[in-house]
mmCIF file of C-alpha atoms in Angstrom:
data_model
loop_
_atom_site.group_PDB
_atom_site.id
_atom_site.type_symbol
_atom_site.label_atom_id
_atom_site.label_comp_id
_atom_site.label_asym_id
_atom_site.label_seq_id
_atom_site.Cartn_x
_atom_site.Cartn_y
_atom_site.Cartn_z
ATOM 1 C CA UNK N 1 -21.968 32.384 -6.018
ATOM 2 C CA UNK N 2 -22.328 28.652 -5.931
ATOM 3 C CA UNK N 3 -19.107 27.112 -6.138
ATOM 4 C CA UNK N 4 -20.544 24.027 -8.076
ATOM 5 C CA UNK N 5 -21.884 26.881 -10.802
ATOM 6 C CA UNK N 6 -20.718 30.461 -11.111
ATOM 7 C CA UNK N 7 -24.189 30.934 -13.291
ATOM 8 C CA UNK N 8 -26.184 29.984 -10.063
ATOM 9 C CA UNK N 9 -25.693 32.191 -7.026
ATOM 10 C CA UNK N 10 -27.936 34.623 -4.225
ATOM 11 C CA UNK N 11 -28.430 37.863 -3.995
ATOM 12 C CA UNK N 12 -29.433 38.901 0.201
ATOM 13 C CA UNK N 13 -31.350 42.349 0.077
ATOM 14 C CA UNK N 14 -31.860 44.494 3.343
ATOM 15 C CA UNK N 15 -35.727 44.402 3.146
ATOM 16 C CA UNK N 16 -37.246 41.773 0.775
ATOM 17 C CA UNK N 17 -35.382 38.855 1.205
ATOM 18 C CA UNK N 18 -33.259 36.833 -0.881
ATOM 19 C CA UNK N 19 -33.279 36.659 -4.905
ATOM 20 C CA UNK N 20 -31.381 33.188 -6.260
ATOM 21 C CA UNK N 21 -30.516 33.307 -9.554
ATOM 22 C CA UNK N 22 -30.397 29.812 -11.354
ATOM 23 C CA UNK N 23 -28.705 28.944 -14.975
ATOM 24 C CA UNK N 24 -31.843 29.470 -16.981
ATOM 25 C CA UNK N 25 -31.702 33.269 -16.588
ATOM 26 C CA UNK N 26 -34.689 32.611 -13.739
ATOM 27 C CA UNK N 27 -35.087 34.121 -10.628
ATOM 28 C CA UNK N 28 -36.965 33.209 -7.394
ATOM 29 C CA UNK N 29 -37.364 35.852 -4.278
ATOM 30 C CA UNK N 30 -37.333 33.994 -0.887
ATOM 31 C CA UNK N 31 -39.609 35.890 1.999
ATOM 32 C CA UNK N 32 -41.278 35.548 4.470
ATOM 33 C CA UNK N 33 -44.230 33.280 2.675
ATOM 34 C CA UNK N 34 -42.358 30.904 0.857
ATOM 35 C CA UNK N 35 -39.600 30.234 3.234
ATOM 36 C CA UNK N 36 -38.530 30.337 6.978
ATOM 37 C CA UNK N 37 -37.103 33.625 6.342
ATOM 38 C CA UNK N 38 -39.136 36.464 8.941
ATOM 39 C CA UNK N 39 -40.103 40.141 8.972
ATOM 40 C CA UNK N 40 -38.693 42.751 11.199
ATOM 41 C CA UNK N 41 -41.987 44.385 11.359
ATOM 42 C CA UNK N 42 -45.386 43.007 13.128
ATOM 43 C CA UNK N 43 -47.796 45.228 11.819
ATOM 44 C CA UNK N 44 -49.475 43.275 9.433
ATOM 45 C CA UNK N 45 -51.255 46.486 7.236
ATOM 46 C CA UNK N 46 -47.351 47.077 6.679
ATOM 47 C CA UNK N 47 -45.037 45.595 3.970
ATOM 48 C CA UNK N 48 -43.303 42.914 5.412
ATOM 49 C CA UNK N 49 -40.188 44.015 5.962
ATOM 50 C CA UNK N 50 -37.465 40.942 5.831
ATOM 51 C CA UNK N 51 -33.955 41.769 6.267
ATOM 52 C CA UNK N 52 -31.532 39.279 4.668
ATOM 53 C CA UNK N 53 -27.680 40.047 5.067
ATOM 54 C CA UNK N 54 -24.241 38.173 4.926
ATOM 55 C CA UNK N 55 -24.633 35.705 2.739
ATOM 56 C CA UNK N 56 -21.612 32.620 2.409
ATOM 57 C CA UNK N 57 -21.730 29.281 1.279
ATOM 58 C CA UNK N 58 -19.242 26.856 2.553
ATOM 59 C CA UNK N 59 -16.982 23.903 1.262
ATOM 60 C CA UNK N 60 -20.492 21.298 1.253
ATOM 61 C CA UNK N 61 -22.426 24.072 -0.839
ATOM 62 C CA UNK N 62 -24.557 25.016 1.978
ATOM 63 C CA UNK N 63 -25.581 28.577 1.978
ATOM 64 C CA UNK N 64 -25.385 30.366 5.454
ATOM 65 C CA UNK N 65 -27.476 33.758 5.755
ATOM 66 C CA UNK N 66 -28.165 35.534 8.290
ATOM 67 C CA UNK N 67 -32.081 37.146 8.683
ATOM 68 C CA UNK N 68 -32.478 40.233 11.245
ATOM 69 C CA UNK N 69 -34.270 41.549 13.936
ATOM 70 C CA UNK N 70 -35.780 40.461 17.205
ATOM 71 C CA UNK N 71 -38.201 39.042 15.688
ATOM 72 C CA UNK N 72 -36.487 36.472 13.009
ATOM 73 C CA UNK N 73 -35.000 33.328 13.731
ATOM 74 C CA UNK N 74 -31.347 34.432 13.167
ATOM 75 C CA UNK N 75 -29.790 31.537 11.345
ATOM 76 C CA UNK N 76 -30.456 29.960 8.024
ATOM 77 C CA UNK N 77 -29.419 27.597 5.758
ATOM 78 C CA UNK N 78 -30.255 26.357 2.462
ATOM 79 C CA UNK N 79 -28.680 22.956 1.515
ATOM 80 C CA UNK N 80 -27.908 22.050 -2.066
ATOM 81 C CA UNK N 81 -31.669 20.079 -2.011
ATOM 82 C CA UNK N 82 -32.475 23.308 -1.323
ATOM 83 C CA UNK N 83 -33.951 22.359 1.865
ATOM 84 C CA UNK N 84 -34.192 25.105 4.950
ATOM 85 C CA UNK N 85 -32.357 25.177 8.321
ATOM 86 C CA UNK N 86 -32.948 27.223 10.405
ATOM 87 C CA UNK N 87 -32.417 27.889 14.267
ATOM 88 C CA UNK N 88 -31.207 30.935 17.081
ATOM 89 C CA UNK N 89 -27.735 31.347 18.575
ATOM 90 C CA UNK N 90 -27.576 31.652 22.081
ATOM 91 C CA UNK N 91 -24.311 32.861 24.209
ATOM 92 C CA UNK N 92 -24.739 32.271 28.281
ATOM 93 C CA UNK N 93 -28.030 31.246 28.207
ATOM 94 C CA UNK N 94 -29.266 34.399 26.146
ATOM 95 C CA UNK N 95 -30.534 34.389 22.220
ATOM 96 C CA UNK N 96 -28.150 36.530 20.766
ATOM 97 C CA UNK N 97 -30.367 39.231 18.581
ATOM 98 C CA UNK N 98 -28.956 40.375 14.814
ATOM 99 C CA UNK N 99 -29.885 43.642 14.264
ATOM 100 C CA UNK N 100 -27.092 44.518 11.924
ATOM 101 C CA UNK N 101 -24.222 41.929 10.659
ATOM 102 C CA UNK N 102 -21.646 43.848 8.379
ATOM 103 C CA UNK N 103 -19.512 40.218 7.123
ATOM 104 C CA UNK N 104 -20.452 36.243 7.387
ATOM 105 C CA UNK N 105 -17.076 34.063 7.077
ATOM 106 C CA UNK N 106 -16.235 30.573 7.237
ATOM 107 C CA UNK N 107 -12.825 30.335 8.933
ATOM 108 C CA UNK N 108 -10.034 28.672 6.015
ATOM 109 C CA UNK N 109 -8.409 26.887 8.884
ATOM 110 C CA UNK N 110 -11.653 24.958 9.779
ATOM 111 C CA UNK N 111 -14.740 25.189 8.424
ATOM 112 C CA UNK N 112 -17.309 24.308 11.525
ATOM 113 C CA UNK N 113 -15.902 27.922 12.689
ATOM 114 C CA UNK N 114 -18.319 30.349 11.232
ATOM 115 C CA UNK N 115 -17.369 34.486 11.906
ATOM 116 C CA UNK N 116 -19.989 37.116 11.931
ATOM 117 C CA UNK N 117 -20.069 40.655 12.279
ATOM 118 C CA UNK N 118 -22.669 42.441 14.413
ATOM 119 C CA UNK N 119 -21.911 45.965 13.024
ATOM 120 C CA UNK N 120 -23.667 48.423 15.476
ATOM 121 C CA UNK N 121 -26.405 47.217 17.718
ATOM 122 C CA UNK N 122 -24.627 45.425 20.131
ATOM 123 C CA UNK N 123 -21.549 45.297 17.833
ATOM 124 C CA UNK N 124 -19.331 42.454 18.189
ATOM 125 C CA UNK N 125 -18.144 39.215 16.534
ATOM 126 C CA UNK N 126 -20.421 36.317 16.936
ATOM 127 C CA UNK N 127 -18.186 32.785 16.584
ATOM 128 C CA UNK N 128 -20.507 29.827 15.907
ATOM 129 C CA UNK N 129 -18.441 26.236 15.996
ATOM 130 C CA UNK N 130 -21.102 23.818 14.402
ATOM 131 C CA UNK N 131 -18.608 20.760 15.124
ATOM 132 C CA UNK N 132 -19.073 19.661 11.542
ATOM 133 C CA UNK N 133 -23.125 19.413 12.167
ATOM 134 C CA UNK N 134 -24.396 22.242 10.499
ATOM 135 C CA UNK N 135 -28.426 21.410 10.301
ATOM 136 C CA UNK N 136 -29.111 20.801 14.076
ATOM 137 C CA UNK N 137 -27.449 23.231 16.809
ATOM 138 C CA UNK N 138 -27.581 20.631 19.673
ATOM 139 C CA UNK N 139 -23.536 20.209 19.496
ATOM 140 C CA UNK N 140 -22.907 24.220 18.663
ATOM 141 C CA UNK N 141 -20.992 26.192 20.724
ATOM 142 C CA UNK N 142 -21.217 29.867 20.736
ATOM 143 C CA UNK N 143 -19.368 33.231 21.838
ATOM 144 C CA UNK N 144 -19.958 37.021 21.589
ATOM 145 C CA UNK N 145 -17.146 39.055 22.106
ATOM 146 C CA UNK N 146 -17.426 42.932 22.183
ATOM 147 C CA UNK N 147 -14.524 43.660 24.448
ATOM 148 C CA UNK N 148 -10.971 42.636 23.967
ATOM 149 C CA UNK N 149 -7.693 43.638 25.573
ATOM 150 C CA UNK N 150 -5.185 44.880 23.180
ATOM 151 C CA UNK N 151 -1.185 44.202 23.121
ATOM 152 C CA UNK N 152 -0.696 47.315 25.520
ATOM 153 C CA UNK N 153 -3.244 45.463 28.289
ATOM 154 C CA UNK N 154 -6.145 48.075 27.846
ATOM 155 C CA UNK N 155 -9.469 46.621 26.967
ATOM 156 C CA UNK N 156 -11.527 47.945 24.012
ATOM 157 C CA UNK N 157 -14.986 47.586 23.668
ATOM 158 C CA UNK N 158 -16.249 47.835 20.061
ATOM 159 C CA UNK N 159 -19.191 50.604 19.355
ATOM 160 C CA UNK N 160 -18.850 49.356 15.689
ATOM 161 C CA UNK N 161 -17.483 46.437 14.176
ATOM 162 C CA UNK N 162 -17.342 47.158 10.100
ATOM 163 C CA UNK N 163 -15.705 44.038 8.913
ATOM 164 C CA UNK N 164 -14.052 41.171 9.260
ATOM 165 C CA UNK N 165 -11.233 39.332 6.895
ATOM 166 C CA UNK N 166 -8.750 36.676 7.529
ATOM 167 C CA UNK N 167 -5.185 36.461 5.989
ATOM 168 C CA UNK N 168 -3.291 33.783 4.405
ATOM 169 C CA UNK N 169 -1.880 32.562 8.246
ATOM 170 C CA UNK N 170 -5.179 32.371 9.446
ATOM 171 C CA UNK N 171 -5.219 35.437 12.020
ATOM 172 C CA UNK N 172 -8.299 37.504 11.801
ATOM 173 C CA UNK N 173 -8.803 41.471 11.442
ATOM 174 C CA UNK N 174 -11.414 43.268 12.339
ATOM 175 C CA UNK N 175 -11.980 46.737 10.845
ATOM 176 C CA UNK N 176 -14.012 48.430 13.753
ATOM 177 C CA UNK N 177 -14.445 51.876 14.543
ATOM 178 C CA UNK N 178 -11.991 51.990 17.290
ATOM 179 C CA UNK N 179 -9.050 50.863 14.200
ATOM 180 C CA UNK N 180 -7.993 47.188 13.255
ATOM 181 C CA UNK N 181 -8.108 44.581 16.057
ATOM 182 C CA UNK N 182 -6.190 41.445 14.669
ATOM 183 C CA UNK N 183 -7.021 38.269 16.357
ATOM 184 C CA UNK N 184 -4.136 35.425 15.784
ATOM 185 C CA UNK N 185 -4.578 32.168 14.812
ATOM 186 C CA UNK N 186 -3.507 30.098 17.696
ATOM 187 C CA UNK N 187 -6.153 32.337 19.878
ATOM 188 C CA UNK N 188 -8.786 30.276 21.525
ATOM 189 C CA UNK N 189 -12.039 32.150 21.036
ATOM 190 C CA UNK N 190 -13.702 30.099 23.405
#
């Protein structure tokens, strides 16, 4: 939902893009041919296939989504002109693919800090720090993390990372399929 206009908001589907509502009652589809937005099939006799999930806007009105498979550029973001950004994360030198994202969150303690879920193919949380430039990735720094080590020292590596939520003192929890992993606010993801 827009937070300038609960009667205008976006609706991400998991194979034909995004639907924005707008006041009037109209709606537009974004896919792949009227937008950056790409298919996660390359067969062109086949429908194309675009795969649209965790949606957020943030505190400028700037809607993050997320658009999946090897094959899409994996970050974009419509700005309230309704102009499209759009670009890859990379961690160590590698483009980090989005197969799957379960959750998209902007952190409430600082808002360059952007949380995402990668639910099962290489499930993890992906932490994108734009440093307060969110249409060019030139500053951004990046992490994956699929392994942690836990309060007793032993290290978990996630097979499936469901969620993610972050409480009123700023730690995070993730609901994964090894149980809640909680990381704490004063934790430098980096």
């Amino acid at each position: 939902v827009d937070p300038a206009d609960p009667k205008h908001f976006y609706v991400a589907t998991y194979g034909t893009g995004v639907v924005e509502f707008t006041p009037d009652g109209k709606a537009k589809r974004w896919i792949h041919n009227n937008s950056p937005l790409e298919s996660a099939v390359t067969d062109k006799n086949r429908y194309r296939y675009c795969r649209v999930d965790a949606i957020t806007f943030d505190a400028d009105r700037n809607l993050w989504l997320t658009n999946m498979s090897e094959l899409a550029t994996n970050i974009h973001i419509i700005d309230p002109d309704h102009q499209w950004h759009s670009f890859n994360l990379y961690y160590g030198g590698q483009r980090i693919v989005l197969n799957t994202v379960s959750k998209f969150l902007i952190d409430n303690r600082n808002s360059d800090y952007k949380w995402i879920a990668s639910a099962r193919d290489n499930a993890g949380v992906i932490v994108l720090n734009d440093n307060g430039t969110p249409y060019s990735n030139y500053d951004d720094r990046v992490v994956f993390r699929s392994t942690f080590i836990d309060q007793d020292s032993k290290s978990i590596t996630l097979a499936r990372l469901n969620t993610i939520a972050q409480d009123h003192n700023g730690d995070m929890w993730l609901g994964t399929g090894e149980g809640i992993l909680v990381i704490e606010a004063g934790t430098d993801i980096f």
